[in-house]
Tab-separated table of C-alpha atoms in Angstrom:
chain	number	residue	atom	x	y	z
A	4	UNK	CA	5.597	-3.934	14.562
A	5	UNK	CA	7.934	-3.525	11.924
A	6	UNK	CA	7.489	-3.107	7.976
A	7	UNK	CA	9.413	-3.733	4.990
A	8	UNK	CA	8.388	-2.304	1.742
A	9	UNK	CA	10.078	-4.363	-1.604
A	10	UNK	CA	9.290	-4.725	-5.387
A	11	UNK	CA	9.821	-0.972	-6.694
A	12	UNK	CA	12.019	-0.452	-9.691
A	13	UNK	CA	11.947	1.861	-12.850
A	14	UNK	CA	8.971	0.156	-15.620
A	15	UNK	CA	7.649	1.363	-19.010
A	16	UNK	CA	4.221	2.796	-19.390
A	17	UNK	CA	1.956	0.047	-19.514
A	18	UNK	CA	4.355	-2.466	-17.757
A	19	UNK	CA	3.272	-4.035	-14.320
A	20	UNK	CA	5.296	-4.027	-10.693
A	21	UNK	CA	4.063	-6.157	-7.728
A	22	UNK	CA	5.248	-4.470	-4.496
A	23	UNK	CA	5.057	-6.394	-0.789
A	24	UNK	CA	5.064	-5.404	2.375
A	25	UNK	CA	6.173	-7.915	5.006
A	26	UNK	CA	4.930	-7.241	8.344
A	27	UNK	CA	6.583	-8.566	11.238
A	28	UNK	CA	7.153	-8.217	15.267
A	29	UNK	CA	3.263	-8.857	16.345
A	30	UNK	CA	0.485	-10.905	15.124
A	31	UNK	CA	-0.527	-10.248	11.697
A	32	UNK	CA	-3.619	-10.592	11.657
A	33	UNK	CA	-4.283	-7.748	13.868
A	34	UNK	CA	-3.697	-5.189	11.464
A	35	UNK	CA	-5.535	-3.168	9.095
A	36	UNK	CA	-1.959	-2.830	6.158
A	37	UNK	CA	-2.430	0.170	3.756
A	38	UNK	CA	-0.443	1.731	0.713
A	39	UNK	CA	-0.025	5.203	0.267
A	40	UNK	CA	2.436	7.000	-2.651
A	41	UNK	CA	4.040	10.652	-2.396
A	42	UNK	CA	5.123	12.201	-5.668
A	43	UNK	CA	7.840	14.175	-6.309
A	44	UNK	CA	6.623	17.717	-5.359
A	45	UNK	CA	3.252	16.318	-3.579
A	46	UNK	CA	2.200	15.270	-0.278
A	47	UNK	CA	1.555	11.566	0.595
A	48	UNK	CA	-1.543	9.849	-1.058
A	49	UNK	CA	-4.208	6.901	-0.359
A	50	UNK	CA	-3.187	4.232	-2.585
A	51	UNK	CA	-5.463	1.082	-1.498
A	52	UNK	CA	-6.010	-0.522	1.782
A	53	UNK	CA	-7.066	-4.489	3.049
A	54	UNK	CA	-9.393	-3.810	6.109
A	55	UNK	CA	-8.839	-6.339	8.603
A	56	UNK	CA	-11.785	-6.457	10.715
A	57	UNK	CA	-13.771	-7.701	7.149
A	58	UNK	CA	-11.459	-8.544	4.917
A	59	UNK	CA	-12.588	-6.266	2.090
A	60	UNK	CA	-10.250	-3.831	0.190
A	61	UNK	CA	-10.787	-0.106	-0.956
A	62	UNK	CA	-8.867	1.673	-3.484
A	63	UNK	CA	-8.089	5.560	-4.334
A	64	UNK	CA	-10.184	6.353	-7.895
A	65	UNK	CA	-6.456	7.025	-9.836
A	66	UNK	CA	-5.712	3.501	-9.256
A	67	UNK	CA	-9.676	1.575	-9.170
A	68	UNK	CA	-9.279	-1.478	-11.817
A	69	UNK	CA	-5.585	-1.358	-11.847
A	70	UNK	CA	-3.507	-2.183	-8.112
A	71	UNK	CA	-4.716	-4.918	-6.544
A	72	UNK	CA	-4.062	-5.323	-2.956
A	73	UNK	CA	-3.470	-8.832	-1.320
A	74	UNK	CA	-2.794	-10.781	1.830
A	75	UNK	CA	-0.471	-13.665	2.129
A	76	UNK	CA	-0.555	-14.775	5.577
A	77	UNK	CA	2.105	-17.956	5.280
A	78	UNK	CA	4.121	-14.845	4.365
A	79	UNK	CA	2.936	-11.994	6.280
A	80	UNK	CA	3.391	-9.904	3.739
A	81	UNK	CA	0.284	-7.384	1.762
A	82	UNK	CA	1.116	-6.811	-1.929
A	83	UNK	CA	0.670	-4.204	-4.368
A	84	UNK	CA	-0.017	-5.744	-7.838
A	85	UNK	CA	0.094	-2.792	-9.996
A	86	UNK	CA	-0.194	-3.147	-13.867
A	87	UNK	CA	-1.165	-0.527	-16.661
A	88	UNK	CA	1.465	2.150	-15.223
A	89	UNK	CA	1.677	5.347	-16.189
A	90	UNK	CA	4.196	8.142	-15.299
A	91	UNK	CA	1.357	9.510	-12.884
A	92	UNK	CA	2.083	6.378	-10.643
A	93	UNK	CA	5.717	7.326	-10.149
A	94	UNK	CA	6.079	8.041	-6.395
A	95	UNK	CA	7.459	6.247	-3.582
A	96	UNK	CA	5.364	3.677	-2.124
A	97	UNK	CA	5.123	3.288	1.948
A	98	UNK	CA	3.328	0.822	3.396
A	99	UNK	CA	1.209	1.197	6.705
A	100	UNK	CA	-0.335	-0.845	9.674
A	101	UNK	CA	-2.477	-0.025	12.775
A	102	UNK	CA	-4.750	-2.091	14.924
A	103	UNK	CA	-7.295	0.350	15.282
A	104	UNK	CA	-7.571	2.283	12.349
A	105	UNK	CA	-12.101	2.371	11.514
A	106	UNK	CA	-13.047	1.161	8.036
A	107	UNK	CA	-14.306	5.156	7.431
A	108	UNK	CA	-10.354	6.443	8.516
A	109	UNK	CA	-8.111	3.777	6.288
A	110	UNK	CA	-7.473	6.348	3.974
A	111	UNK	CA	-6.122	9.166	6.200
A	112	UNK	CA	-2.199	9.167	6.923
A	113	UNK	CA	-2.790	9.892	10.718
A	114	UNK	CA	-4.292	6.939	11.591
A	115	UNK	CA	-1.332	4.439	10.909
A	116	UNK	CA	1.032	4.293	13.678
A	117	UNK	CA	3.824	2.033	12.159
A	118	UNK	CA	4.909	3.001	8.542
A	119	UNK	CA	7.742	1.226	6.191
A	120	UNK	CA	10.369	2.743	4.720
A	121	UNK	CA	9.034	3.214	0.913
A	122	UNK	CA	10.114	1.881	-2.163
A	123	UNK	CA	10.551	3.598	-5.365
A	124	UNK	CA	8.521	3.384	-8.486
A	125	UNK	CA	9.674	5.140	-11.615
A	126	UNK	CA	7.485	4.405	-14.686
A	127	UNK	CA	8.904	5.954	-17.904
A	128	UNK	CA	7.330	7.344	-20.970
């Protein structure tokens, strides 16, 4: 399976980005499609994550109330609307699929086999 991460650019604080991820090379409903973000200077982060087997969605507490994770399945692609920014949420974005990864594991790097390339985010003050 392949993945293409899109949508990052440089925003103001307070301005909104919607990222995608299209997903492609195998069925997509199969897989479990998470975010994760890596700072400049940090290691790779949970961002949010759309859990296949049930549909439901989980989110890391720096972003709860603000990203909003969605499927579009005429499109394969799971997007990242993120609004209220602030420079905390500059990073790069990757996006992430497996077909196995357990509801209590979609928040751990090492369980996602296929990753994306990234896409920056730069939110300015």
């Amino acid at each position: 399976v392949q993945l293409q991460a899109s949508g990052g650019g440089l925003v103001q604080v307070g301005g909104s980005l919607r990222l995608s991820c299209a997903v492609s090379g195998s069925t997509f409903g199969r897989y479990t499609v998470s975010w994760f973000r890596q700072a400049p200077g940090k290691d790779r982060m949970f961002v949010a994550t759309l859990y296949v087997r049930d549909r439901s969605t989980l989110y890391a507490d720096s972003v709860k109330g603000r990203f909003t994770i969605s499927r579009n399945n005429a499109k394969n692609t799971v997007d990242l609307q993120m609004s209220s920014l602030t420079p905390e949420d500059t990073a790069i974005y990757y996006c992430s699929a497996s077909s196995s990864v357990i509801r209590s594991s979609v928040a751990s790097e090492t369980a996602y086999a296929y990753w994306g390339q990234g896409t920056l985010v730069t939110v300015s003050s």
